[in-house]
Amino acid sequence: MDGCNALDQIYMVKRINSEHKDLLHDVSFDFFGKRMATCSSDQSVKIWDVDENGEWHCTASWKTHSASVWKVTWAHPEFGQVLATCSFDRTAAIWEETVVENSSSQTERVWVHKVSLVDSRTSVKDVKFAPKHLGLQLATCSSNGIIRIYEAPDVMNLTHWSLQNQIQCKISCSCLSWNPSTHRNHLPMIAVGSDDPSSSGGGKVFIFEYNDQTRDWSKVLTIMSMTDAVSDLCFAPNLGRKHHVLAVASEDLHIFTIKPSSNETSTSSGTPPTYNQVAHFTDHCCKVVNVAWNDLGTIVISSGDDGHVYLWMANYLGIWRRVGELKKDLSPPSDMASPPVEKSDLSPLPVDGNRINFRRFTQGRAPPTERPLDPKFAGAYY
């Protein structure tokens, strides 16, 4: 297979019959992208593994909660094969894959329930593991506006989790995201979104930072321009940037840059972080449901209720544009054993190592006339 065909595989959409008996709420890939977990209102979680031919197979399925399961997430593989789930039944649960010996004296892998976190009095809307450099920590947010931070004191014994912090947001919470930055001067940070339908009051996105001196989390920023209900948000991986980038899914797609406080070791004595909206897109023409980043933090992917998945990228001037689109196939599959494969409408470009499968210009607009290109910008998207 040549390089061009190999890269074309990135933009192939493969339909998988999840076999869930109710609405599918969340899909989560592991660190390597070789395993996938799905959760549903049928109260179950399914684990999928990909084979050498790129086909996904369900390898485990079990009931996890007594109500709809909203979110499922993987821990870093450094801590083993560990999952966390949260549910409308007001609990979050920890699951670990272990090897056991069956009645035939053969070994098999099973998912074992380690512990249920039952502190919440309302529906737990989101659950996320902290970046690995912060240890095995877990954050949850509930519909009554309480964020809880848990930590496993012994990573070899996941039956014991201690509640480290409890943060009152005073407004219904719908989603959260840890800042993955590993810069030694960047304090641990969490962004929280609210789905409160009321339009009164302030913004719907809050930024919290951890203070080593007080050993507590404090709210350092409210993004006042976000007044619509927030469905999802996600920090971009920080590879050398001095600022943070946050994508927010709401009625539209918003991208913000967050400049850390001037005193990088303590926000109590320095100026608080500041934010700037660098992009606002209405291309979905409906509610944006999910956002995610690539590993480099250069491309943000959004999905909406319109069934479309869009890819967004900033050029060397920091101007964000839509660079790709994947459209949902509404036709029923003729054979689920051999699901149809559809490609995006991205026009492939010659292999130059930089701009494979990206449109250079907006669809429907004639390209500008040829002009000399400064060699130092030869590898840049513009």
Coordinates of C-alpha atoms in Angstrom, one line a residue:
M1 CA 0.0 0.0 0.0
D2 CA 1.5 3.4 -1.0
G3 CA 1.6 6.4 1.2
C4 CA -1.4 8.1 -0.4
N5 CA -3.7 5.1 0.1
A6 CA -2.5 4.7 3.7
L7 CA -3.3 8.3 4.5
D8 CA -6.8 7.9 2.9
Q9 CA -7.6 5.4 5.6
I10 CA -7.6 8.2 8.1
Y11 CA -10.8 9.7 6.6
M12 CA -12.7 6.4 6.2
V13 CA -15.9 6.0 8.1
K14 CA -16.9 2.5 9.1
R15 CA -20.3 1.7 10.4
I16 CA -20.4 -0.6 13.5
N17 CA -23.6 -2.1 14.9
S18 CA -23.2 -1.4 18.6
E19 CA -26.0 -3.8 19.6
H20 CA -27.0 -1.5 22.5
K21 CA -30.7 -1.8 23.2
D22 CA -31.2 1.9 23.9
L23 CA -29.7 5.4 23.1
L24 CA -25.9 5.5 22.8
H25 CA -24.5 8.3 25.0
D26 CA -20.7 8.2 24.8
V27 CA -17.8 6.6 23.0
S28 CA -14.3 6.6 24.4
F29 CA -11.0 5.3 22.9
D30 CA -8.1 4.2 25.0
F31 CA -4.6 5.8 24.9
F32 CA -3.5 3.8 21.9
G33 CA -6.7 4.0 19.9
K34 CA -6.9 0.2 19.8
R35 CA -9.8 -0.3 22.2
M36 CA -13.1 1.5 22.4
A37 CA -15.8 1.7 25.2
T38 CA -19.4 2.6 24.6
C39 CA -22.2 3.3 27.1
S40 CA -25.9 3.6 26.7
S41 CA -29.3 4.1 28.4
D42 CA -29.6 0.3 28.4
Q43 CA -27.4 0.6 31.6
S44 CA -24.5 -1.3 30.0
V45 CA -20.9 -0.7 28.8
K46 CA -19.4 -2.6 25.8
I47 CA -15.7 -3.0 25.1
W48 CA -14.5 -3.2 21.5
D49 CA -11.1 -4.3 20.2
V50 CA -9.7 -3.8 16.7
D51 CA -8.1 -6.7 14.8
E52 CA -5.2 -6.6 12.4
N53 CA -7.7 -6.0 9.5
G54 CA -9.2 -2.9 11.1
E55 CA -12.4 -4.6 12.1
W56 CA -13.9 -3.9 15.5
H57 CA -15.2 -6.7 17.7
C58 CA -17.2 -6.6 21.0
T59 CA -15.1 -8.4 23.5
A60 CA -17.0 -7.6 26.7
S61 CA -20.4 -6.3 27.7
W62 CA -21.9 -6.0 31.1
K63 CA -24.5 -4.0 33.2
T64 CA -22.7 -1.2 35.0
H65 CA -25.5 0.9 36.6
S66 CA -29.2 0.9 37.5
A67 CA -30.0 3.8 35.2
S68 CA -28.7 5.5 32.0
V69 CA -24.9 5.6 31.7
W70 CA -23.9 9.1 30.6
K71 CA -20.1 8.9 30.2
V72 CA -17.3 6.3 30.1
T73 CA -13.6 7.1 30.1
W74 CA -10.2 5.3 30.2
A75 CA -7.4 5.8 32.6
H76 CA -3.8 6.1 31.3
P77 CA -2.4 2.7 30.6
E78 CA 0.3 3.3 33.1
F79 CA -2.4 2.4 35.7
G80 CA -3.6 -0.6 33.9
Q81 CA -6.8 -1.3 32.0
V82 CA -9.1 0.9 34.1
L83 CA -12.5 2.5 33.2
A84 CA -14.7 5.0 35.0
T85 CA -18.4 5.4 34.3
C86 CA -21.1 7.8 35.6
S87 CA -24.8 7.5 35.6
F88 CA -28.2 9.0 36.2
D89 CA -28.4 6.7 39.3
R90 CA -26.2 9.3 41.1
T91 CA -23.0 7.2 41.2
A92 CA -19.7 6.9 39.4
A93 CA -18.0 3.5 39.2
I94 CA -14.5 2.2 38.7
W95 CA -13.8 -1.0 36.6
E96 CA -10.6 -2.9 36.1
E97 CA -9.8 -5.6 33.6
T98 CA -8.2 -8.6 35.3
V99 CA -7.0 -12.1 34.2
V100 CA -8.9 -15.0 35.9
E101 CA -8.9 -18.7 35.5
N102 CA -12.1 -20.3 34.4
S103 CA -13.5 -23.8 35.1
S104 CA -11.6 -25.2 32.2
S105 CA -8.3 -24.0 33.8
Q106 CA -7.9 -21.5 31.0
T107 CA -7.2 -17.8 31.6
E108 CA -9.6 -15.1 30.4
R109 CA -10.0 -11.4 30.8
V110 CA -13.0 -10.0 32.8
W111 CA -14.0 -6.6 33.9
V112 CA -14.3 -6.4 37.7
H113 CA -16.2 -3.7 39.6
K114 CA -13.8 -2.1 42.1
V115 CA -15.8 0.6 43.8
S116 CA -18.8 2.9 43.5
L117 CA -18.5 6.5 44.4
V118 CA -21.8 7.4 46.0
D119 CA -21.2 11.0 47.4
S120 CA -23.5 12.7 44.8
R121 CA -27.2 13.2 45.6
T122 CA -28.1 14.0 42.0
S123 CA -27.2 12.6 38.5
V124 CA -23.5 12.5 37.8
K125 CA -23.1 14.1 34.4
D126 CA -19.4 13.6 33.6
V127 CA -16.3 11.8 34.8
K128 CA -12.7 12.3 33.7
F129 CA -9.3 10.9 34.8
A130 CA -6.6 13.5 35.5
P131 CA -3.5 13.6 33.3
K132 CA -1.0 10.9 34.4
H133 CA 1.5 13.4 35.9
L134 CA -1.0 14.3 38.5
G135 CA -1.4 10.7 39.6
L136 CA -4.5 8.5 39.6
Q137 CA -7.1 11.1 40.2
L138 CA -10.7 11.4 39.0
A139 CA -13.1 14.3 38.7
T140 CA -16.9 14.1 38.6
C141 CA -19.5 16.8 38.1
S142 CA -23.2 16.5 39.1
S143 CA -26.4 18.2 38.0
N144 CA -26.6 20.0 41.4
G145 CA -23.4 21.9 40.6
I146 CA -20.8 20.0 42.7
I147 CA -17.5 19.0 41.4
R148 CA -15.6 16.2 43.3
I149 CA -12.0 15.2 43.0
Y150 CA -11.0 11.7 44.1
E151 CA -7.6 10.0 44.4
A152 CA -6.5 6.4 44.6
P153 CA -3.8 6.4 47.4
D154 CA -2.6 2.9 46.2
V155 CA -2.7 2.4 42.5
M156 CA -2.4 -1.4 43.1
N157 CA -5.7 -1.4 45.1
L158 CA -8.5 0.4 43.3
T159 CA -11.1 -0.5 45.8
H160 CA -10.1 2.6 47.9
W161 CA -10.6 6.1 46.7
S162 CA -10.5 9.2 48.9
L163 CA -12.5 12.3 48.3
Q164 CA -9.8 15.1 48.1
N165 CA -11.8 18.1 47.2
Q166 CA -15.4 19.2 46.8
I167 CA -16.1 22.3 44.7
Q168 CA -19.5 24.1 44.7
C169 CA -20.2 25.6 41.3
K170 CA -23.7 26.9 42.3
I171 CA -25.1 26.0 38.8
S172 CA -25.9 22.8 37.1
C173 CA -22.8 21.1 35.6
S174 CA -22.8 19.1 32.4
C175 CA -19.2 18.5 31.4
L176 CA -15.6 18.9 32.5
S177 CA -12.1 18.8 31.1
W178 CA -8.6 18.5 32.7
N179 CA -5.9 20.7 31.3
P180 CA -3.3 18.2 30.1
S181 CA -0.4 20.7 30.2
T182 CA 2.8 19.3 31.9
H183 CA 4.6 22.6 32.1
R184 CA 6.1 22.9 35.5
N185 CA 4.8 26.5 35.9
H186 CA 1.3 25.6 34.9
L187 CA -1.0 24.9 37.8
P188 CA -3.5 22.0 37.6
M189 CA -6.6 23.3 35.9
I190 CA -10.1 22.1 35.3
A191 CA -12.7 23.6 33.0
V192 CA -16.4 23.0 33.8
G193 CA -19.4 23.7 31.5
S194 CA -23.1 24.2 32.5
D195 CA -26.2 23.2 30.8
D196 CA -28.4 25.4 32.9
P197 CA -31.2 26.6 30.5
S198 CA -31.6 30.0 32.1
S199 CA -30.1 32.9 30.2
S200 CA -29.9 35.1 33.3
G201 CA -26.7 35.6 35.3
G202 CA -23.1 35.1 34.1
G203 CA -21.3 32.7 31.8
K204 CA -21.6 28.9 31.5
V205 CA -17.9 28.0 31.5
F206 CA -15.8 28.1 34.6
I207 CA -12.1 27.6 35.1
F208 CA -10.7 26.2 38.4
E209 CA -7.0 26.0 39.5
Y210 CA -5.4 24.1 42.3
N211 CA -3.3 26.0 44.8
D212 CA -0.5 24.0 46.4
Q213 CA -0.4 26.4 49.4
T214 CA -4.0 26.0 50.4
R215 CA -4.4 22.5 48.9
D216 CA -7.7 23.5 47.4
W217 CA -9.3 24.4 44.1
S218 CA -10.5 27.9 43.5
K219 CA -12.5 29.5 40.6
V220 CA -10.1 31.8 38.8
L221 CA -12.1 32.6 35.7
T222 CA -15.6 32.7 34.3
I223 CA -16.1 33.0 30.5
M224 CA -18.9 35.5 30.5
S225 CA -19.4 35.4 26.8
M226 CA -20.6 31.8 27.0
T227 CA -24.3 32.2 27.9
D228 CA -25.8 29.2 26.0
A229 CA -26.0 25.8 27.5
V230 CA -22.7 23.9 27.1
S231 CA -22.7 20.3 25.8
D232 CA -19.0 19.5 25.9
L233 CA -15.6 21.2 26.3
C234 CA -12.0 20.0 25.9
F235 CA -8.6 21.5 26.5
A236 CA -6.0 21.1 23.7
P237 CA -2.8 19.2 24.3
N238 CA -0.2 21.9 25.2
L239 CA 3.0 21.3 23.3
G240 CA 5.2 24.3 24.0
R241 CA 2.5 26.9 24.1
K242 CA 2.5 29.5 26.9
H243 CA -1.2 29.8 26.8
H244 CA -4.0 27.2 26.9
V245 CA -6.6 26.5 24.2
L246 CA -10.2 25.4 25.1
A247 CA -12.8 24.3 22.6
V248 CA -16.5 24.6 23.8
A249 CA -19.5 22.9 22.2
S250 CA -22.7 24.8 22.7
E251 CA -25.3 26.1 20.2
D252 CA -22.2 26.9 18.1
L253 CA -18.5 26.0 18.3
H254 CA -16.3 28.4 20.3
I255 CA -12.5 28.3 20.7
F256 CA -10.8 30.3 23.4
T257 CA -7.2 31.0 24.4
I258 CA -6.5 31.3 28.2
K259 CA -3.5 33.1 29.3
P260 CA -2.3 31.8 32.7
S261 CA -1.9 34.1 35.7
S262 CA 1.1 36.4 35.9
N263 CA 2.3 34.8 39.1
E264 CA 2.6 31.2 37.7
T265 CA 3.0 29.5 41.1
S266 CA 0.0 31.1 42.9
T267 CA -3.1 32.9 41.7
S268 CA -3.8 34.2 45.2
S269 CA -1.1 36.9 44.9
G270 CA -0.9 37.3 41.1
T271 CA -3.4 38.5 38.5
P272 CA -6.0 35.9 37.5
P273 CA -6.0 34.2 34.0
T274 CA -7.5 36.0 31.1
Y275 CA -9.3 34.7 28.0
N276 CA -9.9 35.6 24.4
Q277 CA -12.3 34.1 21.9
V278 CA -10.3 33.3 18.8
A279 CA -13.0 31.5 16.8
H280 CA -16.8 31.2 16.6
F281 CA -18.4 28.9 14.1
T282 CA -22.0 28.3 13.2
D283 CA -21.4 25.8 10.4
H284 CA -23.4 23.0 12.1
C285 CA -26.6 25.1 12.0
C286 CA -27.7 23.2 15.1
K287 CA -26.5 22.2 18.5
V288 CA -22.8 21.1 18.7
V289 CA -22.6 18.0 20.8
N290 CA -19.0 17.0 21.1
V291 CA -15.5 18.4 20.6
A292 CA -12.1 16.7 20.7
W293 CA -8.5 17.5 19.7
N294 CA -5.8 15.6 17.8
D295 CA -2.7 14.6 19.8
L296 CA -0.8 17.7 18.7
G297 CA -3.5 20.1 19.7
T298 CA -3.6 21.6 16.2
I299 CA -6.9 20.3 14.9
V300 CA -10.2 20.4 16.7
I301 CA -13.0 18.0 15.7
S302 CA -16.7 18.9 16.3
S303 CA -19.9 16.9 15.9
G304 CA -23.4 18.2 15.9
D305 CA -27.0 17.1 15.9
D306 CA -26.9 17.5 12.1
G307 CA -24.9 14.3 11.9
H308 CA -21.8 16.0 10.5
V309 CA -18.3 15.9 11.8
Y310 CA -16.1 18.9 11.0
L311 CA -12.4 19.4 11.3
W312 CA -11.0 22.9 12.2
M313 CA -7.4 24.2 12.0
A314 CA -5.6 27.5 12.5
N315 CA -3.1 28.8 9.9
Y316 CA 0.3 30.3 10.7
L317 CA -1.5 33.6 11.4
G318 CA -3.7 32.0 14.0
I319 CA -6.9 32.3 11.9
W320 CA -9.1 29.2 12.3
R321 CA -10.9 27.7 9.3
R322 CA -12.8 24.6 8.5
V323 CA -10.5 22.2 6.7
G324 CA -12.5 19.0 6.5
E325 CA -16.0 17.5 6.7
L326 CA -17.4 14.0 7.2
K327 CA -21.0 13.5 6.3
K328 CA -23.2 10.9 7.9
D329 CA -24.6 8.2 5.6
L330 CA -28.4 8.0 6.1
S331 CA -28.9 5.0 3.9
P332 CA -29.4 1.7 5.7
P333 CA -26.6 -0.8 5.4
S334 CA -27.2 -3.7 3.1
D335 CA -25.1 -6.2 5.0
M336 CA -24.0 -5.5 8.6
A337 CA -21.4 -8.3 8.3
S338 CA -19.7 -6.2 5.6
P339 CA -20.6 -2.6 6.5
P340 CA -20.3 0.1 3.9
V341 CA -17.3 2.4 3.9
E342 CA -17.7 6.0 3.0
K343 CA -15.0 8.6 2.5
S344 CA -15.1 12.3 3.4
D345 CA -15.5 14.9 0.7
L346 CA -11.9 16.0 1.4
S347 CA -10.0 16.4 -1.9
P348 CA -6.6 14.6 -1.6
L349 CA -3.5 16.7 -2.4
P350 CA -0.1 15.4 -3.5
V351 CA 2.0 13.7 -0.9
D352 CA 4.2 16.5 0.5
G353 CA 4.2 15.4 4.2
N354 CA 2.2 18.4 5.3
R355 CA -1.1 18.9 3.6
I356 CA -2.6 15.5 2.9
N357 CA -6.4 15.5 2.5
F358 CA -6.8 19.2 3.5
R359 CA -8.7 21.7 1.4
R360 CA -6.5 24.7 0.7
F361 CA -9.4 27.1 0.0
T362 CA -13.1 27.3 0.9
Q363 CA -15.3 25.1 -1.2
G364 CA -17.0 26.9 -4.0
R365 CA -14.5 29.8 -4.1
A366 CA -12.0 30.1 -6.9
P367 CA -8.4 29.9 -5.8
P368 CA -6.3 33.1 -6.1
T369 CA -3.9 33.6 -8.9
E370 CA -0.5 32.0 -8.7
R371 CA 2.0 34.1 -6.8
P372 CA 5.5 33.4 -5.4
L373 CA 5.6 31.7 -2.0
D374 CA 8.1 32.6 0.6
P375 CA 10.2 29.5 1.2
K376 CA 9.9 29.8 5.0
F377 CA 6.1 29.4 4.7
A378 CA 6.3 26.4 2.3
G379 CA 5.1 23.9 4.9
A380 CA 2.4 26.1 6.4
Y381 CA -1.4 25.8 5.9
Y382 CA -2.8 29.1 4.6

